[in-house]
Short mmCIF file of C-alpha atoms in Angstrom, two decimals:
data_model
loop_
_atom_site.label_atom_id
_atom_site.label_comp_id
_atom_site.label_asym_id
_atom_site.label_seq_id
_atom_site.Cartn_x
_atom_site.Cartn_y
_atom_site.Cartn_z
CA UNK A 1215 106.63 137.92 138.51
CA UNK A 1216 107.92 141.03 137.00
CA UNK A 1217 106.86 142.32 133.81
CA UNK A 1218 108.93 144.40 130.75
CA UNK A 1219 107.51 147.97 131.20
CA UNK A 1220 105.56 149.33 128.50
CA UNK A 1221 102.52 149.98 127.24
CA UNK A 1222 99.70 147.41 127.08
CA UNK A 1223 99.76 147.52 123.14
CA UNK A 1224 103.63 146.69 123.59
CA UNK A 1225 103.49 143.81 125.60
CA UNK A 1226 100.64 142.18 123.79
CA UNK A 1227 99.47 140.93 120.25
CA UNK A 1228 96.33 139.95 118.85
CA UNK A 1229 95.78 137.77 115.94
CA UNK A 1230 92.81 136.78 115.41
CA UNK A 1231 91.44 135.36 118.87
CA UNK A 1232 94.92 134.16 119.30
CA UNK A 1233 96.60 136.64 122.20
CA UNK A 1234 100.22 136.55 122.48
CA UNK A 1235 102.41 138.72 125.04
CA UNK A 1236 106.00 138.78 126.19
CA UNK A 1237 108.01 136.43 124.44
CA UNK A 1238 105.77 134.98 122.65
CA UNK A 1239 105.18 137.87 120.73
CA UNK A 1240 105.57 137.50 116.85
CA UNK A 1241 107.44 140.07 114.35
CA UNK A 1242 105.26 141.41 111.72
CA UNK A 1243 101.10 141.13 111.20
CA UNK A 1244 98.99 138.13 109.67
CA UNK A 1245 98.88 140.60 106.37
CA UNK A 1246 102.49 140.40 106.09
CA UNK A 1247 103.28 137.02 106.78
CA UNK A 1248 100.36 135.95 103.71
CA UNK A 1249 101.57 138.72 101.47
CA UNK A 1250 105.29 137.62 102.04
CA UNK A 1251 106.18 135.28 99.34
CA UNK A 1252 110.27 134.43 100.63
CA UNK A 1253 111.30 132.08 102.92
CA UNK A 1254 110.23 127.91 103.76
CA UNK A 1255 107.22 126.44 102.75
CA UNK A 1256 107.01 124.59 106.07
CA UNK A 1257 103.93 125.76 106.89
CA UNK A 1258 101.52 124.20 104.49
CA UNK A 1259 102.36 121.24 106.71
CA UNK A 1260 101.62 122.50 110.29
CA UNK A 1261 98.46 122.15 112.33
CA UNK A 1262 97.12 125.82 111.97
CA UNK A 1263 97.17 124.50 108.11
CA UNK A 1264 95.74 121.35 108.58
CA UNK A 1265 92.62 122.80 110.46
CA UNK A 1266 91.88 124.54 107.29
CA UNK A 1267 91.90 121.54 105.37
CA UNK A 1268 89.80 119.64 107.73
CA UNK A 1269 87.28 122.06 107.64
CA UNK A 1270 87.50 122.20 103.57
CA UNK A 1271 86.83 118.35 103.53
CA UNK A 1272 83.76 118.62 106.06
CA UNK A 1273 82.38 121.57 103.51
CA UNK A 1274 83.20 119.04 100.26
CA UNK A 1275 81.47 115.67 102.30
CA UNK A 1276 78.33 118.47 103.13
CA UNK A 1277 77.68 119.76 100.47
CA UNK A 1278 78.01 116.80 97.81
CA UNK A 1279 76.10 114.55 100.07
CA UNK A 1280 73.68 116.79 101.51
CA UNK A 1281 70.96 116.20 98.65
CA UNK A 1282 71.08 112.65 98.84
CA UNK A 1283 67.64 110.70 99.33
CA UNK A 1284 67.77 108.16 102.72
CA UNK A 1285 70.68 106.36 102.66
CA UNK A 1286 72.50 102.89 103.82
CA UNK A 1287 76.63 102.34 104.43
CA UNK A 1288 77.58 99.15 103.60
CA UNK A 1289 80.93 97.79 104.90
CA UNK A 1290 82.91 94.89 103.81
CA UNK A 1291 86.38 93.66 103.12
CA UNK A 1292 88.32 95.68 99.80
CA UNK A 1293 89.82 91.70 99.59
CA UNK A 1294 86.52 89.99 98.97
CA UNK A 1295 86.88 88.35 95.55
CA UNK A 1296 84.68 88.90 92.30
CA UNK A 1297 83.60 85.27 92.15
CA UNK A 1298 82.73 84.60 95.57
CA UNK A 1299 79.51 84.15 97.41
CA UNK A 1300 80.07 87.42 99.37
CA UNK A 1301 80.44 89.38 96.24
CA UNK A 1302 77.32 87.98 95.31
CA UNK A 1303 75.54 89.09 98.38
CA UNK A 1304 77.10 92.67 98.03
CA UNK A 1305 75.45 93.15 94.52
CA UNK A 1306 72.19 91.61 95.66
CA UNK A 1307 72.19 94.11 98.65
CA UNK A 1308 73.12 97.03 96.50
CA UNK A 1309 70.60 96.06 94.61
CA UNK A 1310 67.82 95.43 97.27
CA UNK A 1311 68.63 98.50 98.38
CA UNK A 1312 68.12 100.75 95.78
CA UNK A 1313 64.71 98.89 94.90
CA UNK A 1314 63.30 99.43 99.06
CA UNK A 1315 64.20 103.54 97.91
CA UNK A 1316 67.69 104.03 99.56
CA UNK A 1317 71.32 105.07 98.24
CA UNK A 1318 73.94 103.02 98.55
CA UNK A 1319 77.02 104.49 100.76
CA UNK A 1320 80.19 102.71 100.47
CA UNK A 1321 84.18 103.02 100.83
CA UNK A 1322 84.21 103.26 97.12
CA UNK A 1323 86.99 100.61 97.50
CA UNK A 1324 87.24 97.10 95.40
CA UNK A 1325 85.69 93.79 97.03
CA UNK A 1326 82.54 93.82 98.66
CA UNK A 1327 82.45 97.87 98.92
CA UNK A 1328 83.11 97.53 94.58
CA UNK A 1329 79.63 95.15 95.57
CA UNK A 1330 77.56 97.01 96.24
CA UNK A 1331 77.95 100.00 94.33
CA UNK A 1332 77.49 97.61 91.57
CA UNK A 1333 74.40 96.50 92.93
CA UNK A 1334 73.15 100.18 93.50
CA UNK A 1335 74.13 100.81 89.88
CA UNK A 1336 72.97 98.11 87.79
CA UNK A 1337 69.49 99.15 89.79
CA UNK A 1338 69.47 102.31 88.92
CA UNK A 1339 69.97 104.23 91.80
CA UNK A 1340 72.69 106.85 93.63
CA UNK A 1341 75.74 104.73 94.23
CA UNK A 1342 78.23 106.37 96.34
CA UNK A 1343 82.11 106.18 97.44
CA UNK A 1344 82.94 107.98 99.99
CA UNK A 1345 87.21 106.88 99.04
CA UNK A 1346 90.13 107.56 101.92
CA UNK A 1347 94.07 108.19 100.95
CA UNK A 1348 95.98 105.59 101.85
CA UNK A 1349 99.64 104.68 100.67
CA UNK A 1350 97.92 101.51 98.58
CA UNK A 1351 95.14 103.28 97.19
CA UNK A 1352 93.62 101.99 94.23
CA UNK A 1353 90.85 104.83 93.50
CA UNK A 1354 86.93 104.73 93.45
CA UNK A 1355 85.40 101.27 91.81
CA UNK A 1356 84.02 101.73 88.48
CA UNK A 1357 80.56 101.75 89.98
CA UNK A 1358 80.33 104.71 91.94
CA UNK A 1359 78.02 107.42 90.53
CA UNK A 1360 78.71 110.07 92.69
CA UNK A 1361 82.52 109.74 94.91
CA UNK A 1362 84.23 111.88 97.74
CA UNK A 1363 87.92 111.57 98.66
CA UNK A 1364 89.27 112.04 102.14
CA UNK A 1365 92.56 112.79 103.24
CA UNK A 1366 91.74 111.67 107.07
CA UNK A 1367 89.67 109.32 108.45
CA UNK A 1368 87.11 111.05 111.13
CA UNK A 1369 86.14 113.51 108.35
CA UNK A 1370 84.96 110.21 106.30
CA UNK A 1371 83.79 108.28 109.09
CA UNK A 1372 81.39 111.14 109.49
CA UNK A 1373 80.02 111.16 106.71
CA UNK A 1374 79.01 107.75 106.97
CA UNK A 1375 76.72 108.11 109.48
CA UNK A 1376 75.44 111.63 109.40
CA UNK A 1377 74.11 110.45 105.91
CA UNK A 1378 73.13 106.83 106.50
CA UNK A 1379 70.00 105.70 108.13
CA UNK A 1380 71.67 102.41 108.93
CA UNK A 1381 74.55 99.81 108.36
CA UNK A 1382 74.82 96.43 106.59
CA UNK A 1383 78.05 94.60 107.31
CA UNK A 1384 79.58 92.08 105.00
CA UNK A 1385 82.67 90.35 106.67
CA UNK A 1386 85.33 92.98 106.57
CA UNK A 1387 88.89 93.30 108.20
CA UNK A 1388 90.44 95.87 110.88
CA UNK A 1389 88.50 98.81 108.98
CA UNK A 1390 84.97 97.28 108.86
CA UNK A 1391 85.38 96.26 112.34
CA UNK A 1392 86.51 100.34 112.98
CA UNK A 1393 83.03 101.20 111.46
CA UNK A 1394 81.14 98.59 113.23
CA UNK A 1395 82.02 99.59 116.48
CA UNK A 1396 81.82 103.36 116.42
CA UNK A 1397 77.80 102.63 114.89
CA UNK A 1398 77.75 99.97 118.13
CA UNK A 1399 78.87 102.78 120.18
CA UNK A 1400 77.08 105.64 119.23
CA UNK A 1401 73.62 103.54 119.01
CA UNK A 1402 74.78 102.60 122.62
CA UNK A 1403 75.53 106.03 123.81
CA UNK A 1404 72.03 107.43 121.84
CA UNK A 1405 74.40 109.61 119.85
CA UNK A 1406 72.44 108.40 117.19
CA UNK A 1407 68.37 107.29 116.79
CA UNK A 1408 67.11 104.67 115.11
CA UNK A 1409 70.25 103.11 113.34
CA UNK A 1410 69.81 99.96 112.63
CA UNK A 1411 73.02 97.51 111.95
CA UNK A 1412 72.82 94.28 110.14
CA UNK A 1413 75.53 91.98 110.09
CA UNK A 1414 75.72 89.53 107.15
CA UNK A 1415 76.99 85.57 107.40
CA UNK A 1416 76.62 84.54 110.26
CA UNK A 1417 79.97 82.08 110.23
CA UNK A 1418 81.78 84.75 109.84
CA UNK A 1419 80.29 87.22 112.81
CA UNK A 1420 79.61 83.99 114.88
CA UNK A 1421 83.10 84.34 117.49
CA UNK A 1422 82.48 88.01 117.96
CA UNK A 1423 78.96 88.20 118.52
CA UNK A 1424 80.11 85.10 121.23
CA UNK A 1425 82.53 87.12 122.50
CA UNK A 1426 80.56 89.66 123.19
CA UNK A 1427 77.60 87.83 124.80
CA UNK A 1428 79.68 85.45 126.97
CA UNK A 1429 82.56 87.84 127.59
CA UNK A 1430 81.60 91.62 127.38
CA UNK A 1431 78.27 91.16 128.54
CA UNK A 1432 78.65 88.14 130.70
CA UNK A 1433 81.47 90.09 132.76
CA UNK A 1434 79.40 93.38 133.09
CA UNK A 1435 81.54 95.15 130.53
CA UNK A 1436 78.04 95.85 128.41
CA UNK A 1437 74.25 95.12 129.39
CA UNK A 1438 72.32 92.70 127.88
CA UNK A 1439 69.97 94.91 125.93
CA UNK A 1440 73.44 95.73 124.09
CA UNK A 1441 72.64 92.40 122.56
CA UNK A 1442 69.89 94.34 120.82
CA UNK A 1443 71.63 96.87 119.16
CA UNK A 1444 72.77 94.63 115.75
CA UNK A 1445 71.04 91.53 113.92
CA UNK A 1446 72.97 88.82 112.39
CA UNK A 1447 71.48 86.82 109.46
CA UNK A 1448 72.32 85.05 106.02
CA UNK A 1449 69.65 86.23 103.86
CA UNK A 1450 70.08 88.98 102.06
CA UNK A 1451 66.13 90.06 101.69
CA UNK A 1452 65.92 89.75 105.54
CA UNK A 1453 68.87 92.45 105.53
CA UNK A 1454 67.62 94.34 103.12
CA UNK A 1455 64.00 94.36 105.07
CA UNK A 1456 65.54 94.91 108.74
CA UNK A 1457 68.01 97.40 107.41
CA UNK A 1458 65.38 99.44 105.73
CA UNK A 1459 62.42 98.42 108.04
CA UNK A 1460 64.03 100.48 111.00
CA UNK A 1461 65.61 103.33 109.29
CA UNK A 1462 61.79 104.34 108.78
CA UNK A 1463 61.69 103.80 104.51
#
């Protein structure tokens, strides 16, 4: 294939480690396109853009969470009601928590996440919300003592783990069951050491834990030391003692 003739310096453009040549080749330099105040503001919405604000919500989540003392996440459904048993067992985790030596990570959501930031509160200790945009947000619970916002999802998710030593699980919809299996999966895949993950009420975990013993495993889909990688119990001491137990308090 033929090329225009011309110098090397004509046929190609450097931005940054971005190359361009031919026609691909921009008008103007990155000075003058920052500098330049005219034309759309289409930009701020393009993926060049949104890298930037990824990064900026990795630096927030770092650095406000990097001084935290050992850490749990504790998931659970943003529809769990104030007066019901599983709210109960939220604060009584929270609290539990906070008096074995650990923060308390949440969603920084209402229901069982608004749980056990109360819990962690009420105790005394670092209660965090760690809060997502979403087109029904309703803002960080009242109980959160130290709160991050996300715009997206992985950024969040990270955070989660990289400053958790483990998970408890409260029965949760389509998002706790999101968290659940990434931990499952990176436990699995040794992504992660020594993460322990606690589901609580058994009823309610009871047709996927079958599922996955007498389906996943039973059809070679998973081995049976994947069995392993969670507990299931009712008791909120015993999660509070596995939970804490393994993450090496």
């Amino acid at each position: 294939m033929a090329h225009p003739e011309g110098s090397r310096a004509q046929r190609e453009q450097r931005r940054g480690p971005v190359v361009r040549r031919y026609g691909q080749m921009q008008a103007g330099t990155t000075d003058q396109h920052l500098l330049d105040t005219r034309g759309a503001a289409d930009w701020v919405h393009e993926d060049p853009f949104r890298v930037m604000r990824i990064q900026s919500e990795f630096v927030e989540g770092f650095g406000a969470l990097a001084e935290l003392p050992p850490a749990i996440s504790v998931f659970g459904s943003a529809r769990t009601p104030r007066n019901s048993p599983e709210y109960e067992a939220g604060v009584a985790i929270g609290r539990g928590l906070v008096e074995s030596g650990f923060a308390v990570i949440t969603g920084g959501g209402p229901g069982a996440m608004e749980a056990a930031n109360k819990g962690a509160t009420e105790a005394g200790g670092v209660s965090v919300g760690l809060g997502i945009e979403l087109p029904f947000e309703q803002g960080l619970n009242p109980y959160v003592n130290l709160g991050v916002d996300f715009r997206y999802f992985f950024v969040r998710k990270t955070m989660f783990v990289k400053y958790a030593s483990g998970f408890v699980v409260l029965p949760g919809g389509l998002g706790t069951l999101d968290e659940l299996f990434e931990a499952l999966t990176l436990v699995q895949t040794k992504k992660v050491t020594r993460f322990p993950i606690v589901l609580f009420g058994s009823a309610y975990w009871r047709g996927l834990v079958d599922w996955f013993r007498d389906t996943i495993v039973a059809e070679g889909k998973a081995g049976p030391h994947d069995l392993h990688l969670f507990h299931v119990t009712d008791d909120v001491e015993e999660a509070v003692r596995l939970v804490t137990k393994e993450a090496g308090a």
